[in-house]
Amino acid sequence: SRSRGSLDPSPPSATLLRILRDMSDPLERLKTLDPRRKVDRSQYTDESMPEHPGAVLTQHVVTRGMQVGSVLGCLVFSPMQWIRGGRKEALFQTIMPRIGARGLVLGGAASGTMLLAMAAYAPRDEKKPPWTNAGVDDRAYRITKNEKIEKLNDFVAAGAAAGAVAGRAHARGIVGHTAVGMAVATLSFGFVYAGVPAIRAKWPAIKKGLEDQGVDLSFLSVAPEKS
């Protein structure tokens, strides 16, 4: 009789087939991210389905990683380095571009690696789309239909372009200034779509409190036009 510590009694051929199947499954899942994969839009009810969903999803994830890396590099680690260095170097012109460039590159690389790892080895979750062609198509479709993501992409793209132009003009590194532009654009997006609505919601109470303290805010009122 076999002891509890004995090996798997499966025949060698069955074990080999199981190993090959386990190896091929991650490869098949990774193929879903192929940016060259083109979908047949006739299979979907919405003709605005992205034509290359693998490219859309990959670009989205890598861009978010570059964005996060730029924000951390420019707005968190750069001021810390500036203070540690005794404020000898220019924060905005030297330190931010230098550290921001590292954050941008590392963030993009890390997010891309995580996406590949998730696509290949993430356990199946019934609450999320599977890592199949249909699942990647669904993820890409949701990204393109999310208005906030599209607006954020516009902000980040504009900031990155402005930063790249500034970096070329100052000859201090296009990548670093691109990171600074992405970080500033992210802050601008947060202020416009999160800060402004919050201020508007709380403004009546703030205004009343200021007026109760005797602050004259009549200059903020728009006088009606005379007919």
PDB file of N, CA, C and O in Angstrom, residues 74 88-102 162-181:
ATOM      1  N   CYS A  74       7.339  63.610  -8.471  1.00  0.00           N
ATOM      2  CA  CYS A  74       7.404  65.078  -8.509  1.00  0.00           C
ATOM      3  C   CYS A  74       6.877  65.734  -7.244  1.00  0.00           C
ATOM      4  O   CYS A  74       7.445  66.727  -6.772  1.00  0.00           O
ATOM      5  N   LYS A  88      19.768  73.276  -2.054  1.00  0.00           N
ATOM      6  CA  LYS A  88      20.836  73.848  -2.868  1.00  0.00           C
ATOM      7  C   LYS A  88      20.489  73.832  -4.354  1.00  0.00           C
ATOM      8  O   LYS A  88      20.926  74.697  -5.101  1.00  0.00           O
ATOM      9  N   GLU A  89      19.733  72.822  -4.781  1.00  0.00           N
ATOM     10  CA  GLU A  89      19.346  72.724  -6.184  1.00  0.00           C
ATOM     11  C   GLU A  89      17.945  73.274  -6.381  1.00  0.00           C
ATOM     12  O   GLU A  89      17.133  73.278  -5.453  1.00  0.00           O
ATOM     13  N   ALA A  90      17.658  73.720  -7.592  1.00  0.00           N
ATOM     14  CA  ALA A  90      16.331  74.254  -7.901  1.00  0.00           C
ATOM     15  C   ALA A  90      15.310  73.123  -7.883  1.00  0.00           C
ATOM     16  O   ALA A  90      15.498  72.101  -8.547  1.00  0.00           O
ATOM     17  N   LEU A  91      14.234  73.316  -7.123  1.00  0.00           N
ATOM     18  CA  LEU A  91      13.233  72.260  -6.977  1.00  0.00           C
ATOM     19  C   LEU A  91      12.516  71.985  -8.294  1.00  0.00           C
ATOM     20  O   LEU A  91      12.422  70.837  -8.728  1.00  0.00           O
ATOM     21  N   PHE A  92      11.980  73.026  -8.930  1.00  0.00           N
ATOM     22  CA  PHE A  92      11.136  72.845 -10.108  1.00  0.00           C
ATOM     23  C   PHE A  92      11.950  72.585 -11.382  1.00  0.00           C
ATOM     24  O   PHE A  92      11.516  71.831 -12.248  1.00  0.00           O
ATOM     25  N   GLN A  93      13.098  73.190 -11.497  1.00  0.00           N
ATOM     26  CA  GLN A  93      13.864  73.076 -12.730  1.00  0.00           C
ATOM     27  C   GLN A  93      14.821  71.898 -12.757  1.00  0.00           C
ATOM     28  O   GLN A  93      15.179  71.424 -13.836  1.00  0.00           O
ATOM     29  N   THR A  94      15.240  71.424 -11.591  1.00  0.00           N
ATOM     30  CA  THR A  94      16.260  70.371 -11.560  1.00  0.00           C
ATOM     31  C   THR A  94      15.776  69.092 -10.882  1.00  0.00           C
ATOM     32  O   THR A  94      15.806  68.009 -11.480  1.00  0.00           O
ATOM     33  N   ILE A  95      15.338  69.213  -9.627  1.00  0.00           N
ATOM     34  CA  ILE A  95      15.022  68.013  -8.853  1.00  0.00           C
ATOM     35  C   ILE A  95      13.754  67.330  -9.362  1.00  0.00           C
ATOM     36  O   ILE A  95      13.724  66.102  -9.543  1.00  0.00           O
ATOM     37  N   MET A  96      12.704  68.096  -9.597  1.00  0.00           N
ATOM     38  CA  MET A  96      11.452  67.487 -10.058  1.00  0.00           C
ATOM     39  C   MET A  96      11.607  66.739 -11.381  1.00  0.00           C
ATOM     40  O   MET A  96      11.156  65.596 -11.503  1.00  0.00           O
ATOM     41  N   PRO A  97      12.219  67.347 -12.395  1.00  0.00           N
ATOM     42  CA  PRO A  97      12.406  66.592 -13.640  1.00  0.00           C
ATOM     43  C   PRO A  97      13.248  65.336 -13.464  1.00  0.00           C
ATOM     44  O   PRO A  97      12.976  64.303 -14.076  1.00  0.00           O
ATOM     45  N   ARG A  98      14.282  65.418 -12.624  1.00  0.00           N
ATOM     46  CA  ARG A  98      15.170  64.275 -12.459  1.00  0.00           C
ATOM     47  C   ARG A  98      14.470  63.112 -11.761  1.00  0.00           C
ATOM     48  O   ARG A  98      14.475  61.982 -12.245  1.00  0.00           O
ATOM     49  N   ILE A  99      13.834  63.390 -10.632  1.00  0.00           N
ATOM     50  CA  ILE A  99      13.161  62.326  -9.894  1.00  0.00           C
ATOM     51  C   ILE A  99      11.851  61.943 -10.582  1.00  0.00           C
ATOM     52  O   ILE A  99      11.445  60.777 -10.566  1.00  0.00           O
ATOM     53  N   GLY A 100      11.187  62.915 -11.187  1.00  0.00           N
ATOM     54  CA  GLY A 100       9.954  62.606 -11.904  1.00  0.00           C
ATOM     55  C   GLY A 100      10.185  61.652 -13.051  1.00  0.00           C
ATOM     56  O   GLY A 100       9.350  60.786 -13.339  1.00  0.00           O
ATOM     57  N   ALA A 101      11.317  61.780 -13.741  1.00  0.00           N
ATOM     58  CA  ALA A 101      11.638  60.870 -14.842  1.00  0.00           C
ATOM     59  C   ALA A 101      11.760  59.439 -14.340  1.00  0.00           C
ATOM     60  O   ALA A 101      11.269  58.494 -14.973  1.00  0.00           O
ATOM     61  N   ARG A 102      12.389  59.274 -13.187  1.00  0.00           N
ATOM     62  CA  ARG A 102      12.510  57.922 -12.617  1.00  0.00           C
ATOM     63  C   ARG A 102      11.133  57.376 -12.251  1.00  0.00           C
ATOM     64  O   ARG A 102      10.835  56.202 -12.510  1.00  0.00           O
ATOM     65  N   ALA A 162       2.732  69.412 -23.004  1.00  0.00           N
ATOM     66  CA  ALA A 162       3.296  70.695 -22.588  1.00  0.00           C
ATOM     67  C   ALA A 162       4.642  70.502 -21.889  1.00  0.00           C
ATOM     68  O   ALA A 162       5.589  71.266 -22.103  1.00  0.00           O
ATOM     69  N   GLY A 163       4.724  69.463 -21.045  1.00  0.00           N
ATOM     70  CA  GLY A 163       5.982  69.191 -20.356  1.00  0.00           C
ATOM     71  C   GLY A 163       7.089  68.802 -21.316  1.00  0.00           C
ATOM     72  O   GLY A 163       8.243  69.212 -21.154  1.00  0.00           O
ATOM     73  N   ALA A 164       6.736  67.998 -22.325  1.00  0.00           N
ATOM     74  CA  ALA A 164       7.746  67.586 -23.298  1.00  0.00           C
ATOM     75  C   ALA A 164       8.279  68.779 -24.084  1.00  0.00           C
ATOM     76  O   ALA A 164       9.488  68.890 -24.335  1.00  0.00           O
ATOM     77  N   VAL A 165       7.391  69.678 -24.458  1.00  0.00           N
ATOM     78  CA  VAL A 165       7.818  70.881 -25.176  1.00  0.00           C
ATOM     79  C   VAL A 165       8.720  71.736 -24.288  1.00  0.00           C
ATOM     80  O   VAL A 165       9.759  72.241 -24.732  1.00  0.00           O
ATOM     81  N   ALA A 166       8.333  71.879 -23.020  1.00  0.00           N
ATOM     82  CA  ALA A 166       9.148  72.664 -22.096  1.00  0.00           C
ATOM     83  C   ALA A 166      10.511  72.027 -21.874  1.00  0.00           C
ATOM     84  O   ALA A 166      11.535  72.708 -21.812  1.00  0.00           O
ATOM     85  N   GLY A 167      10.532  70.695 -21.770  1.00  0.00           N
ATOM     86  CA  GLY A 167      11.804  70.007 -21.576  1.00  0.00           C
ATOM     87  C   GLY A 167      12.726  70.159 -22.761  1.00  0.00           C
ATOM     88  O   GLY A 167      13.940  70.329 -22.605  1.00  0.00           O
ATOM     89  N   ARG A 168      12.155  70.144 -23.958  1.00  0.00           N
ATOM     90  CA  ARG A 168      12.988  70.322 -25.148  1.00  0.00           C
ATOM     91  C   ARG A 168      13.515  71.748 -25.236  1.00  0.00           C
ATOM     92  O   ARG A 168      14.659  71.975 -25.622  1.00  0.00           O
ATOM     93  N   ALA A 169      12.678  72.702 -24.857  1.00  0.00           N
ATOM     94  CA  ALA A 169      13.095  74.105 -24.936  1.00  0.00           C
ATOM     95  C   ALA A 169      14.196  74.411 -23.930  1.00  0.00           C
ATOM     96  O   ALA A 169      15.109  75.204 -24.215  1.00  0.00           O
ATOM     97  N   HIS A 170      14.133  73.798 -22.746  1.00  0.00           N
ATOM     98  CA  HIS A 170      15.128  74.077 -21.710  1.00  0.00           C
ATOM     99  C   HIS A 170      16.308  73.113 -21.737  1.00  0.00           C
ATOM    100  O   HIS A 170      17.246  73.259 -20.960  1.00  0.00           O
ATOM    101  N   ALA A 171      16.231  72.136 -22.630  1.00  0.00           N
ATOM    102  CA  ALA A 171      17.327  71.169 -22.781  1.00  0.00           C
ATOM    103  C   ALA A 171      17.677  70.488 -21.463  1.00  0.00           C
ATOM    104  O   ALA A 171      18.837  70.238 -21.162  1.00  0.00           O
ATOM    105  N   ARG A 172      16.663  70.170 -20.656  1.00  0.00           N
ATOM    106  CA  ARG A 172      16.906  69.518 -19.370  1.00  0.00           C
ATOM    107  C   ARG A 172      16.248  68.140 -19.295  1.00  0.00           C
ATOM    108  O   ARG A 172      16.037  67.616 -18.219  1.00  0.00           O
ATOM    109  N   GLY A 173      15.896  67.573 -20.410  1.00  0.00           N
ATOM    110  CA  GLY A 173      15.333  66.230 -20.390  1.00  0.00           C
ATOM    111  C   GLY A 173      13.850  66.227 -20.664  1.00  0.00           C
ATOM    112  O   GLY A 173      13.064  66.758 -19.871  1.00  0.00           O
ATOM    113  N   ILE A 174      13.476  65.636 -21.780  1.00  0.00           N
ATOM    114  CA  ILE A 174      12.066  65.597 -22.158  1.00  0.00           C
ATOM    115  C   ILE A 174      11.272  64.706 -21.204  1.00  0.00           C
ATOM    116  O   ILE A 174      10.148  65.036 -20.815  1.00  0.00           O
ATOM    117  N   VAL A 175      11.859  63.567 -20.820  1.00  0.00           N
ATOM    118  CA  VAL A 175      11.131  62.624 -19.966  1.00  0.00           C
ATOM    119  C   VAL A 175      10.796  63.251 -18.617  1.00  0.00           C
ATOM    120  O   VAL A 175       9.679  63.128 -18.114  1.00  0.00           O
ATOM    121  N   GLY A 176      11.780  63.923 -18.014  1.00  0.00           N
ATOM    122  CA  GLY A 176      11.541  64.538 -16.712  1.00  0.00           C
ATOM    123  C   GLY A 176      10.473  65.602 -16.749  1.00  0.00           C
ATOM    124  O   GLY A 176       9.597  65.652 -15.881  1.00  0.00           O
ATOM    125  N   HIS A 177      10.505  66.465 -17.748  1.00  0.00           N
ATOM    126  CA  HIS A 177       9.494  67.513 -17.843  1.00  0.00           C
ATOM    127  C   HIS A 177       8.133  66.946 -18.241  1.00  0.00           C
ATOM    128  O   HIS A 177       7.090  67.498 -17.872  1.00  0.00           O
ATOM    129  N   THR A 178       8.147  65.840 -18.980  1.00  0.00           N
ATOM    130  CA  THR A 178       6.881  65.155 -19.261  1.00  0.00           C
ATOM    131  C   THR A 178       6.252  64.660 -17.973  1.00  0.00           C
ATOM    132  O   THR A 178       5.036  64.765 -17.780  1.00  0.00           O
ATOM    133  N   ALA A 179       7.063  64.128 -17.074  1.00  0.00           N
ATOM    134  CA  ALA A 179       6.562  63.672 -15.779  1.00  0.00           C
ATOM    135  C   ALA A 179       5.983  64.829 -14.977  1.00  0.00           C
ATOM    136  O   ALA A 179       4.924  64.707 -14.354  1.00  0.00           O
ATOM    137  N   VAL A 180       6.674  65.975 -14.992  1.00  0.00           N
ATOM    138  CA  VAL A 180       6.163  67.149 -14.288  1.00  0.00           C
ATOM    139  C   VAL A 180       4.829  67.578 -14.877  1.00  0.00           C
ATOM    140  O   VAL A 180       3.876  67.895 -14.147  1.00  0.00           O
ATOM    141  N   GLY A 181       4.730  67.575 -16.205  1.00  0.00           N
ATOM    142  CA  GLY A 181       3.469  67.935 -16.848  1.00  0.00           C
ATOM    143  C   GLY A 181       2.347  66.994 -16.484  1.00  0.00           C
ATOM    144  O   GLY A 181       1.210  67.427 -16.241  1.00  0.00           O
TER     145      GLY A 181
END
